[in-house]
Amino acid sequence: MPERRTVALVTLGCARNEVDSEELAGRLAADGWELVENATDADVAVVNTCGFVEAAKKDSVDALLEANDLKDHGRTQAVVAVGCMAERYGKDLAEALPEADGVLGFDDYADISDRLQTILNGGIHASHTPRDRRKLLPISPAERQDAAVALPGHAQESTSAPADLPEGVAPVSGPRAPLRRRLGTSPVASVKLASGCDRRCSFCAIPSFRGSFISRRPSDVLAETRWLAEQGVKEVMLVSENNTSYGKDLGDIRLLETLLPELADVEGIERIRVSYLQPAEMRPGLIDVLTSTPKVAPYFDLSFQHSAPGVLRAMRRFGDTDRFLELLDTIRGKAPQAGARSNFIVGFPGETEADLAELERFLTGARLDAIGIFGYSDEEGTEAVGYENKLDADVIAERLAHISQLAEELTSQRAEERVGETLQVLVESVESEEDGPVAVGRAAHQAPETDGQVVFTTREGLVPGLMVEAKAVGTEGVDLVAEHHELAEAAR
């Protein structure tokens, strides 16, 4: 009987990392590894790191150090870093953090089982030398589909599935697809629509370590969605660095408009949600599909980043306050209850008080359901590092605090505007606490992790995975308090 090998995956960062972790889990389970939930019970703790901003990198380092501490008083024998931070820094991270027994890049994912076994046996796998992954794919998007480059979540010739897979593990589409195994029982799962980004925002390092933009084929996305439905998933969230570019390398920039209705028709799926949309790339046809297709959430995760024209140009982005407000008006004209959220950077080099006032004007008029505010910090390898007119750290901190407080007030007001609305809510958890029963879900305008949630007044008749009609009757900050349909009817 083969020796028992256990592994735990600790995931940090965005939904794209969560998909990558489930791919790694599928590969490991297919090769006989036993997946355990807690690192304390694992021979190997694999930390899927985030390399986006300084705070995320610090969290990743902290998670690696915490896992390393388990080697002194637990089962854990090895700690391995994967993910964006590992890919971005490679051997430099390995040298700076000797507590990690291995630092693996995306090129190692197809052979993850062998890599972990080598490390568990006391061997050393050389950490990769960081490189600009944009240079690995052809400049022309149309020539990228057949390139032999490691892309987490994409089918590759060298990664055919074993003939007999353990229960709960499946190739998410045909014989060349990556394996996937769910890590948890949530009724919500993400599906990777594409990888990489061709935009050149002056503050963002993501394209350098995630690579140029490349779409997954519609058949792969559909097959993975069907498989997730078989696993009990009710809501699928499409993720990538830029969903509005989907299909441009497949010869059809409007491919998302035709794919969404097909995904919505998958048996068992109750809701399709699209994340991360570029305002400058929003098309009338895409807005129409997102606001009118049954089971497709009228949800707009728009990457505004700022609204002052001068700051946007310095960011190498497009738009301004009035054009952004016009876009939101167009969306709400087609779907008045549509959800909208965005992230913003304050304190960008050269940002003036007038620019900040322009951002306040936009936020006040935008009526966003969720707002993320970040203070600018230099990201090595980006154009903005070399910009002049950098703001002092205390000025950035002051602006961050001011705009964050404004955002909190505005999103609470937006939640109050939704009181009285009828919502389609996916129940995500039902528990009993000392203060009484608790049932929580999310409406169409609320994405997992990043936005608010719906708290039900009772758990009666509710189970995770159930889609119910509910009426918003109150708020708790950005969260809504709701009565589900049967109770609302009985109270009349």
Short mmCIF file of C-alpha atoms in Angstrom, two decimals:
data_model
loop_
_atom_site.label_atom_id
_atom_site.label_comp_id
_atom_site.label_asym_id
_atom_site.label_seq_id
_atom_site.Cartn_x
_atom_site.Cartn_y
_atom_site.Cartn_z
CA MET A 1 0.00 0.00 0.00
CA PRO A 2 1.52 3.39 -0.94
CA GLU A 3 2.68 5.66 1.84
CA ARG A 4 0.10 8.25 2.94
CA ARG A 5 1.04 11.74 1.72
CA THR A 6 -0.95 14.73 2.91
CA VAL A 7 -1.02 18.28 1.57
CA ALA A 8 -2.86 21.47 2.54
CA LEU A 9 -3.39 24.42 0.23
CA VAL A 10 -3.50 27.89 1.81
CA THR A 11 -4.87 30.44 -0.68
CA LEU A 12 -4.36 34.19 -0.52
CA GLY A 13 -5.37 36.94 -2.92
CA CYS A 14 -8.05 36.99 -5.58
CA ALA A 15 -10.51 34.53 -7.05
CA ARG A 16 -8.01 33.71 -9.83
CA ASN A 17 -5.71 32.28 -7.17
CA GLU A 18 -8.58 30.22 -5.79
CA VAL A 19 -9.07 28.64 -9.21
CA ASP A 20 -5.33 27.95 -9.45
CA SER A 21 -5.38 26.27 -6.02
CA GLU A 22 -8.20 23.98 -7.12
CA GLU A 23 -6.20 23.07 -10.23
CA LEU A 24 -3.20 22.20 -8.04
CA ALA A 25 -5.53 20.22 -5.76
CA GLY A 26 -6.84 18.27 -8.74
CA ARG A 27 -3.36 17.39 -9.95
CA LEU A 28 -2.23 16.33 -6.48
CA ALA A 29 -5.33 14.26 -5.74
CA ALA A 30 -5.00 12.52 -9.11
CA ASP A 31 -1.46 11.51 -8.14
CA GLY A 32 -2.48 10.04 -4.80
CA TRP A 33 -2.00 12.93 -2.39
CA GLU A 34 -4.56 13.27 0.38
CA LEU A 35 -5.86 16.83 0.63
CA VAL A 36 -6.44 18.09 4.16
CA GLU A 37 -8.01 21.36 5.24
CA ASN A 38 -5.55 22.42 7.95
CA ALA A 39 -1.82 22.82 7.47
CA THR A 40 -1.28 21.29 10.92
CA ASP A 41 -2.46 17.96 9.49
CA ALA A 42 -0.36 18.11 6.32
CA ASP A 43 3.07 16.78 5.42
CA VAL A 44 3.39 19.69 3.00
CA ALA A 45 1.78 23.11 3.33
CA VAL A 46 1.46 24.85 -0.03
CA VAL A 47 0.86 28.60 0.24
CA ASN A 48 -0.63 30.15 -2.91
CA THR A 49 0.73 33.68 -2.57
CA CYS A 50 -0.44 37.07 -3.84
CA GLY A 51 2.03 39.54 -5.35
CA PHE A 52 -0.30 42.43 -6.15
CA VAL A 53 0.48 45.18 -3.59
CA GLU A 54 2.69 45.52 -0.53
CA ALA A 55 -0.06 44.60 1.95
CA ALA A 56 -0.86 41.42 0.00
CA LYS A 57 2.81 40.47 -0.21
CA LYS A 58 3.17 40.97 3.54
CA ASP A 59 0.17 38.69 4.13
CA SER A 60 1.79 36.07 1.92
CA VAL A 61 5.07 36.21 3.83
CA ASP A 62 3.20 36.03 7.13
CA ALA A 63 1.31 32.94 5.94
CA LEU A 64 4.56 31.25 4.92
CA LEU A 65 6.16 32.01 8.28
CA GLU A 66 3.07 30.79 10.12
CA ALA A 67 3.14 27.54 8.18
CA ASN A 68 6.86 27.19 8.87
CA ASP A 69 6.19 27.42 12.63
CA LEU A 70 4.14 24.23 12.34
CA LYS A 71 7.29 22.26 11.56
CA ASP A 72 8.31 22.59 15.20
CA HIS A 73 5.15 21.19 16.75
CA GLY A 74 3.02 19.53 14.08
CA ARG A 75 2.96 17.05 11.24
CA THR A 76 4.19 19.58 8.69
CA GLN A 77 7.59 18.76 7.22
CA ALA A 78 7.79 21.23 4.35
CA VAL A 79 6.41 24.62 3.35
CA VAL A 80 6.21 25.55 -0.32
CA ALA A 81 5.35 28.89 -1.94
CA VAL A 82 3.45 29.03 -5.23
CA GLY A 83 1.32 31.72 -6.87
CA CYS A 84 1.95 35.26 -8.03
CA MET A 85 4.52 36.31 -5.45
CA ALA A 86 6.51 33.12 -6.04
CA GLU A 87 6.31 33.62 -9.80
CA ARG A 88 7.20 37.30 -9.58
CA TYR A 89 10.26 36.97 -7.31
CA GLY A 90 11.42 33.35 -7.72
CA LYS A 91 14.91 32.77 -6.41
CA ASP A 92 14.99 36.23 -4.83
CA LEU A 93 12.08 35.23 -2.60
CA ALA A 94 13.78 31.92 -1.81
CA GLU A 95 16.93 33.72 -0.71
CA ALA A 96 15.03 36.30 1.33
CA LEU A 97 12.78 33.70 2.95
CA PRO A 98 14.79 30.55 3.74
CA GLU A 99 11.86 29.34 5.85
CA ALA A 100 10.20 28.28 2.58
CA ASP A 101 11.48 24.86 1.51
CA GLY A 102 10.53 25.53 -2.08
CA VAL A 103 9.47 28.44 -4.31
CA LEU A 104 7.66 27.18 -7.40
CA GLY A 105 6.59 29.17 -10.46
CA PHE A 106 3.76 28.60 -12.93
CA ASP A 107 6.01 26.37 -15.05
CA ASP A 108 6.08 23.90 -12.15
CA TYR A 109 2.31 23.47 -11.88
CA ALA A 110 2.05 20.62 -14.40
CA ASP A 111 4.59 18.64 -12.33
CA ILE A 112 3.47 19.80 -8.90
CA SER A 113 3.28 16.28 -7.45
CA ASP A 114 6.88 15.45 -8.37
CA ARG A 115 8.06 18.84 -7.13
CA LEU A 116 6.44 18.38 -3.72
CA GLN A 117 7.69 14.80 -3.40
CA THR A 118 11.24 15.94 -4.13
CA ILE A 119 11.01 18.64 -1.48
CA LEU A 120 9.36 16.29 1.03
CA ASN A 121 12.21 13.82 0.52
CA GLY A 122 14.71 16.52 1.45
CA GLY A 123 15.72 17.33 -2.09
CA ILE A 124 16.02 20.81 -3.58
CA HIS A 125 14.17 22.09 -6.61
CA ALA A 126 15.89 25.18 -7.94
CA SER A 127 13.71 28.27 -7.78
CA HIS A 128 13.13 29.87 -11.14
CA THR A 129 14.66 33.12 -12.31
CA PRO A 130 11.91 35.75 -12.61
CA ARG A 131 11.17 36.87 -16.15
CA ASP A 132 8.67 39.08 -17.94
CA ARG A 133 6.00 36.58 -18.96
CA ARG A 134 4.62 38.97 -21.56
CA LYS A 135 7.60 38.04 -23.72
CA LEU A 136 6.69 34.35 -23.72
CA LEU A 137 3.66 34.81 -25.97
CA PRO A 138 3.51 36.29 -29.51
CA ILE A 139 2.79 40.00 -29.79
CA SER A 140 -0.16 39.26 -32.05
CA PRO A 141 -3.11 37.99 -29.95
CA ALA A 142 -4.28 35.77 -32.83
CA GLU A 143 -1.04 33.74 -32.65
CA ARG A 144 -1.18 32.99 -28.92
CA GLN A 145 -3.60 30.08 -28.71
CA ASP A 146 -1.14 27.39 -29.79
CA ALA A 147 1.88 28.73 -27.90
CA ALA A 148 3.52 26.19 -25.59
CA VAL A 149 3.52 28.32 -22.45
CA ALA A 150 2.46 27.30 -18.93
CA LEU A 151 -0.84 29.05 -18.21
CA PRO A 152 -2.62 28.01 -15.00
CA GLY A 153 -6.20 27.06 -15.82
CA HIS A 154 -5.59 26.56 -19.55
CA ALA A 155 -5.44 23.31 -21.53
CA GLN A 156 -1.96 22.17 -22.54
CA GLU A 157 -0.78 19.25 -24.65
CA SER A 158 1.58 18.00 -21.94
CA THR A 159 -1.02 17.65 -19.22
CA SER A 160 -3.42 14.89 -20.30
CA ALA A 161 -5.62 13.50 -17.54
CA PRO A 162 -5.06 10.04 -16.00
CA ALA A 163 -7.49 7.38 -17.19
CA ASP A 164 -9.06 6.83 -13.76
CA LEU A 165 -9.51 9.83 -11.50
CA PRO A 166 -10.44 9.83 -7.82
CA GLU A 167 -13.96 10.89 -6.89
CA GLY A 168 -14.44 14.66 -7.03
CA VAL A 169 -11.57 15.19 -9.46
CA ALA A 170 -12.25 15.76 -13.13
CA PRO A 171 -10.71 17.31 -16.20
CA VAL A 172 -12.79 20.45 -16.54
CA SER A 173 -12.97 20.00 -20.29
CA GLY A 174 -11.61 17.48 -22.83
CA PRO A 175 -8.46 15.39 -22.59
CA ARG A 176 -6.01 18.31 -22.59
CA ALA A 177 -7.66 20.27 -19.77
CA PRO A 178 -6.17 20.91 -16.35
CA LEU A 179 -7.55 18.87 -13.51
CA ARG A 180 -9.62 20.50 -10.79
CA ARG A 181 -10.83 19.50 -7.36
CA ARG A 182 -13.06 21.70 -5.25
CA LEU A 183 -11.63 22.96 -1.97
CA GLY A 184 -14.81 23.45 0.05
CA THR A 185 -18.53 23.16 -0.39
CA SER A 186 -19.58 26.71 -1.21
CA PRO A 187 -22.41 26.95 -3.77
CA VAL A 188 -20.26 29.57 -5.56
CA ALA A 189 -17.19 28.87 -7.69
CA SER A 190 -15.02 30.88 -10.03
CA VAL A 191 -14.18 29.91 -13.60
CA LYS A 192 -11.17 31.37 -15.33
CA LEU A 193 -12.22 33.07 -18.58
CA ALA A 194 -8.74 34.22 -19.59
CA SER A 195 -5.27 34.93 -18.25
CA GLY A 196 -2.96 37.89 -18.45
CA CYS A 197 -3.46 41.46 -19.64
CA ASP A 198 -2.36 43.54 -22.61
CA ARG A 199 -3.03 46.88 -20.95
CA ARG A 200 -0.05 48.90 -19.76
CA CYS A 201 -1.34 50.76 -16.72
CA SER A 202 1.62 52.62 -15.28
CA PHE A 203 0.99 51.45 -11.69
CA CYS A 204 0.38 47.74 -12.32
CA ALA A 205 2.94 44.93 -12.37
CA ILE A 206 0.46 42.09 -12.94
CA PRO A 207 1.06 41.66 -16.71
CA SER A 208 4.77 41.14 -16.10
CA PHE A 209 4.20 38.00 -14.02
CA ARG A 210 0.80 36.86 -15.33
CA GLY A 211 1.73 37.46 -18.96
CA SER A 212 -0.09 38.75 -22.02
CA PHE A 213 -3.81 38.26 -22.50
CA ILE A 214 -5.00 34.86 -23.71
CA SER A 215 -8.60 33.61 -23.72
CA ARG A 216 -9.75 30.13 -22.84
CA ARG A 217 -11.85 28.52 -25.52
CA PRO A 218 -15.64 28.73 -24.99
CA SER A 219 -15.92 24.93 -25.06
CA ASP A 220 -13.47 24.69 -22.14
CA VAL A 221 -15.36 27.31 -20.12
CA LEU A 222 -18.68 25.59 -20.80
CA ALA A 223 -17.35 22.14 -19.91
CA GLU A 224 -15.89 23.40 -16.65
CA THR A 225 -19.17 25.11 -15.77
CA ARG A 226 -21.08 21.87 -16.42
CA TRP A 227 -18.67 19.96 -14.21
CA LEU A 228 -19.05 22.50 -11.41
CA ALA A 229 -22.84 22.25 -11.68
CA GLU A 230 -22.49 18.49 -11.18
CA GLN A 231 -20.54 19.27 -7.99
CA GLY A 232 -23.45 21.30 -6.62
CA VAL A 233 -22.30 24.78 -7.64
CA LYS A 234 -25.17 27.23 -8.20
CA GLU A 235 -23.33 30.44 -9.05
CA VAL A 236 -20.34 30.75 -11.35
CA MET A 237 -18.17 33.88 -11.36
CA LEU A 238 -16.09 34.46 -14.49
CA VAL A 239 -12.66 35.79 -13.59
CA SER A 240 -9.60 37.08 -15.40
CA GLU A 241 -7.43 40.18 -15.42
CA ASN A 242 -9.71 41.78 -18.04
CA ASN A 243 -12.96 40.07 -19.03
CA THR A 244 -13.93 42.77 -21.56
CA SER A 245 -11.06 41.64 -23.82
CA TYR A 246 -12.33 38.06 -23.96
CA GLY A 247 -12.27 36.60 -27.45
CA LYS A 248 -9.98 39.13 -29.12
CA ASP A 249 -7.32 36.45 -29.61
CA LEU A 250 -9.98 34.02 -30.89
CA GLY A 251 -11.09 36.37 -33.64
CA ASP A 252 -14.28 37.62 -31.99
CA ILE A 253 -14.19 40.47 -29.47
CA ARG A 254 -17.94 39.95 -28.91
CA LEU A 255 -17.50 36.32 -27.90
CA LEU A 256 -18.53 37.01 -24.31
CA GLU A 257 -21.94 38.25 -25.50
CA THR A 258 -22.63 34.86 -27.10
CA LEU A 259 -21.03 32.76 -24.36
CA LEU A 260 -23.01 34.21 -21.44
CA PRO A 261 -26.43 32.92 -22.57
CA GLU A 262 -24.92 29.46 -23.14
CA LEU A 263 -23.46 29.42 -19.64
CA ALA A 264 -26.78 30.57 -18.18
CA ASP A 265 -28.46 27.58 -19.85
CA VAL A 266 -26.25 25.03 -18.06
CA GLU A 267 -28.52 22.78 -16.02
CA GLY A 268 -28.21 23.41 -12.29
CA ILE A 269 -26.61 26.85 -12.57
CA GLU A 270 -28.74 29.61 -11.08
CA ARG A 271 -26.52 32.63 -11.67
CA ILE A 272 -23.59 33.72 -13.83
CA ARG A 273 -21.54 36.70 -12.68
CA VAL A 274 -18.84 38.53 -14.63
CA SER A 275 -16.04 40.26 -12.74
CA TYR A 276 -13.44 42.86 -13.69
CA LEU A 277 -14.64 44.93 -16.62
CA GLN A 278 -12.69 47.77 -18.19
CA PRO A 279 -14.83 50.94 -18.58
CA ALA A 280 -13.01 51.95 -21.77
CA GLU A 281 -13.88 48.59 -23.36
CA MET A 282 -17.56 48.42 -22.43
CA ARG A 283 -19.67 47.82 -25.54
CA PRO A 284 -23.39 48.47 -25.93
CA GLY A 285 -23.93 44.82 -26.85
CA LEU A 286 -22.17 43.60 -23.72
CA ILE A 287 -24.21 45.95 -21.54
CA ASP A 288 -27.38 44.62 -23.19
CA VAL A 289 -26.46 40.99 -22.49
CA LEU A 290 -25.44 41.70 -18.88
CA THR A 291 -28.66 43.58 -18.15
CA SER A 292 -31.19 41.40 -19.99
CA THR A 293 -30.09 37.75 -19.98
CA PRO A 294 -31.96 35.53 -17.49
CA LYS A 295 -29.62 34.11 -14.81
CA VAL A 296 -26.84 36.54 -15.76
CA ALA A 297 -26.37 38.97 -12.88
CA PRO A 298 -26.68 42.66 -13.86
CA TYR A 299 -23.41 43.23 -12.02
CA PHE A 300 -20.70 45.63 -13.14
CA ASP A 301 -17.26 45.34 -11.53
CA LEU A 302 -15.78 48.34 -13.33
CA SER A 303 -12.11 49.21 -12.99
CA PHE A 304 -12.29 53.02 -12.76
CA GLN A 305 -9.17 53.56 -10.58
CA HIS A 306 -9.74 57.36 -10.56
CA SER A 307 -11.89 59.93 -12.37
CA ALA A 308 -9.67 63.02 -12.72
CA PRO A 309 -8.51 63.15 -16.38
CA GLY A 310 -4.94 64.15 -15.56
CA VAL A 311 -4.46 61.31 -13.10
CA LEU A 312 -6.04 58.79 -15.48
CA ARG A 313 -3.72 59.84 -18.29
CA ALA A 314 -0.71 59.46 -15.99
CA MET A 315 -2.04 55.99 -15.17
CA ARG A 316 -2.25 55.33 -18.94
CA ARG A 317 -6.00 54.93 -18.69
CA PHE A 318 -8.97 56.64 -20.29
CA GLY A 319 -12.14 58.43 -19.24
CA ASP A 320 -13.26 61.11 -16.85
CA THR A 321 -15.96 61.79 -14.27
CA ASP A 322 -18.72 62.70 -16.71
CA ARG A 323 -18.08 59.81 -19.08
CA PHE A 324 -18.01 57.36 -16.20
CA LEU A 325 -21.27 58.72 -14.78
CA GLU A 326 -22.81 58.49 -18.25
CA LEU A 327 -21.78 54.82 -18.44
CA LEU A 328 -23.44 54.10 -15.10
CA ASP A 329 -26.57 55.98 -16.19
CA THR A 330 -26.72 53.85 -19.35
CA ILE A 331 -26.46 50.66 -17.31
CA ARG A 332 -29.14 51.70 -14.83
CA GLY A 333 -31.38 52.88 -17.62
CA LYS A 334 -31.49 49.27 -18.79
CA ALA A 335 -31.46 47.63 -15.33
CA PRO A 336 -32.34 50.03 -12.46
CA GLN A 337 -31.28 47.52 -9.78
CA ALA A 338 -27.94 46.74 -11.43
CA GLY A 339 -25.01 46.43 -9.06
CA ALA A 340 -21.82 48.44 -9.58
CA ARG A 341 -18.53 48.42 -7.73
CA SER A 342 -14.99 49.65 -8.30
CA ASN A 343 -11.53 50.21 -6.83
CA PHE A 344 -9.65 53.50 -6.69
CA ILE A 345 -6.07 54.64 -6.05
CA VAL A 346 -5.49 57.88 -4.14
CA GLY A 347 -2.19 59.69 -3.79
CA PHE A 348 -0.96 58.82 -7.29
CA PRO A 349 2.13 60.83 -8.31
CA GLY A 350 1.07 64.34 -9.26
CA GLU A 351 -2.47 64.04 -7.85
CA THR A 352 -3.62 67.52 -6.83
CA GLU A 353 -6.29 68.67 -4.39
CA ALA A 354 -8.43 69.48 -7.43
CA ASP A 355 -7.97 65.92 -8.69
CA LEU A 356 -9.05 64.57 -5.33
CA ALA A 357 -12.12 66.82 -5.41
CA GLU A 358 -12.94 65.47 -8.86
CA LEU A 359 -12.77 61.91 -7.50
CA GLU A 360 -15.09 62.93 -4.67
CA ARG A 361 -17.51 64.35 -7.24
CA PHE A 362 -17.56 61.07 -9.10
CA LEU A 363 -17.96 58.90 -6.00
CA THR A 364 -20.80 61.07 -4.75
CA GLY A 365 -22.68 60.78 -8.04
CA ALA A 366 -21.86 57.18 -8.90
CA ARG A 367 -24.00 55.40 -6.25
CA LEU A 368 -21.67 52.41 -6.15
CA ASP A 369 -22.59 49.39 -4.04
CA ALA A 370 -19.00 48.66 -3.04
CA ILE A 371 -15.85 50.76 -3.18
CA GLY A 372 -12.26 49.71 -2.57
CA ILE A 373 -9.75 52.47 -1.78
CA PHE A 374 -5.99 51.99 -1.95
CA GLY A 375 -3.17 54.39 -1.23
CA TYR A 376 -0.56 54.59 -3.96
CA SER A 377 2.73 52.79 -3.40
CA ASP A 378 5.57 52.15 -5.83
CA GLU A 379 5.51 48.72 -7.46
CA GLU A 380 8.90 47.74 -8.77
CA GLY A 381 9.05 47.26 -12.51
CA THR A 382 6.22 49.69 -13.23
CA GLU A 383 6.43 52.95 -15.13
CA ALA A 384 5.07 55.00 -12.23
CA VAL A 385 8.13 54.20 -10.11
CA GLY A 386 10.06 56.68 -12.23
CA TYR A 387 7.46 59.43 -12.07
CA GLU A 388 8.25 62.75 -10.47
CA ASN A 389 5.95 64.68 -8.11
CA LYS A 390 5.57 61.80 -5.67
CA LEU A 391 3.36 62.67 -2.71
CA ASP A 392 4.63 62.34 0.84
CA ALA A 393 3.51 59.23 2.69
CA ASP A 394 1.61 61.25 5.28
CA VAL A 395 -0.32 63.09 2.53
CA ILE A 396 -1.26 59.76 0.92
CA ALA A 397 -2.33 58.36 4.28
CA GLU A 398 -4.48 61.44 4.96
CA ARG A 399 -6.17 61.22 1.56
CA LEU A 400 -6.65 57.48 1.95
CA ALA A 401 -8.39 57.96 5.31
CA HIS A 402 -10.57 60.77 3.97
CA ILE A 403 -11.74 58.97 0.81
CA SER A 404 -12.18 55.69 2.68
CA GLN A 405 -14.51 57.37 5.16
CA LEU A 406 -16.44 58.95 2.31
CA ALA A 407 -16.70 55.58 0.54
CA GLU A 408 -18.02 53.93 3.69
CA GLU A 409 -20.70 56.59 4.06
CA LEU A 410 -21.70 56.41 0.39
CA THR A 411 -21.96 52.63 0.25
CA SER A 412 -24.05 52.61 3.41
CA GLN A 413 -26.36 55.17 1.79
CA ARG A 414 -26.55 53.02 -1.34
CA ALA A 415 -27.56 50.02 0.76
CA GLU A 416 -30.32 52.12 2.35
CA GLU A 417 -31.59 53.01 -1.14
CA ARG A 418 -32.13 49.30 -1.75
CA VAL A 419 -34.51 48.85 1.19
CA GLY A 420 -37.84 47.75 -0.27
CA GLU A 421 -36.30 46.08 -3.31
CA THR A 422 -37.15 42.50 -4.21
CA LEU A 423 -33.93 40.51 -4.43
CA GLN A 424 -32.89 37.13 -5.80
CA VAL A 425 -30.63 35.83 -3.04
CA LEU A 426 -28.39 32.78 -3.13
CA VAL A 427 -28.19 31.31 0.39
CA GLU A 428 -24.55 30.62 1.24
CA SER A 429 -24.53 29.64 4.90
CA VAL A 430 -27.02 28.74 7.59
CA GLU A 431 -25.82 28.52 11.19
CA SER A 432 -27.08 28.81 14.71
CA GLU A 433 -25.38 31.22 17.09
CA GLU A 434 -25.99 32.16 20.70
CA ASP A 435 -27.88 35.30 19.68
CA GLY A 436 -30.20 33.35 17.40
CA PRO A 437 -30.28 31.62 14.01
CA VAL A 438 -28.22 33.16 11.22
CA ALA A 439 -28.67 32.70 7.48
CA VAL A 440 -26.55 34.66 5.03
CA GLY A 441 -26.60 34.99 1.26
CA ARG A 442 -25.85 37.37 -1.59
CA ALA A 443 -28.06 39.20 -4.04
CA ALA A 444 -27.23 39.81 -7.68
CA HIS A 445 -25.40 43.06 -6.87
CA GLN A 446 -23.09 41.40 -4.32
CA ALA A 447 -20.03 39.37 -5.34
CA PRO A 448 -18.24 37.01 -2.94
CA GLU A 449 -15.58 38.47 -0.63
CA THR A 450 -15.49 41.96 -2.12
CA ASP A 451 -19.04 43.24 -1.55
CA GLY A 452 -21.73 43.22 1.12
CA GLN A 453 -24.13 40.39 1.88
CA VAL A 454 -27.76 39.71 2.75
CA VAL A 455 -28.60 38.71 6.32
CA PHE A 456 -31.96 36.96 6.65
CA THR A 457 -34.28 37.67 9.54
CA THR A 458 -34.77 33.92 10.03
CA ARG A 459 -33.18 30.69 8.89
CA GLU A 460 -36.52 28.94 8.53
CA GLY A 461 -36.71 26.95 5.28
CA LEU A 462 -33.26 28.07 4.13
CA VAL A 463 -30.37 25.81 3.13
CA PRO A 464 -27.05 26.64 1.42
CA GLY A 465 -27.36 26.64 -2.35
CA LEU A 466 -31.01 27.65 -2.41
CA MET A 467 -31.94 30.66 -4.55
CA VAL A 468 -34.82 32.54 -2.91
CA GLU A 469 -36.77 35.70 -3.53
CA ALA A 470 -36.45 38.14 -0.65
CA LYS A 471 -37.39 41.67 0.28
CA ALA A 472 -34.82 44.07 1.72
CA VAL A 473 -36.25 45.44 4.99
CA GLY A 474 -33.20 47.07 6.57
CA THR A 475 -29.44 47.58 6.51
CA GLU A 476 -26.37 46.88 8.61
CA GLY A 477 -23.74 49.14 7.04
CA VAL A 478 -23.31 47.87 3.48
CA ASP A 479 -25.20 44.66 4.28
CA LEU A 480 -28.91 44.24 3.68
CA VAL A 481 -31.38 42.66 6.09
CA ALA A 482 -34.07 40.71 4.25
CA GLU A 483 -37.15 38.55 4.66
CA HIS A 484 -37.42 35.73 2.19
CA HIS A 485 -40.55 35.49 0.08
CA GLU A 486 -42.70 33.16 2.17
CA LEU A 487 -42.26 35.26 5.32
CA ALA A 488 -42.80 38.52 3.44
CA GLU A 489 -46.06 37.13 2.02
CA ALA A 490 -47.22 35.93 5.44
CA ALA A 491 -46.65 39.37 6.97
CA ARG A 492 -49.01 41.04 4.49
#
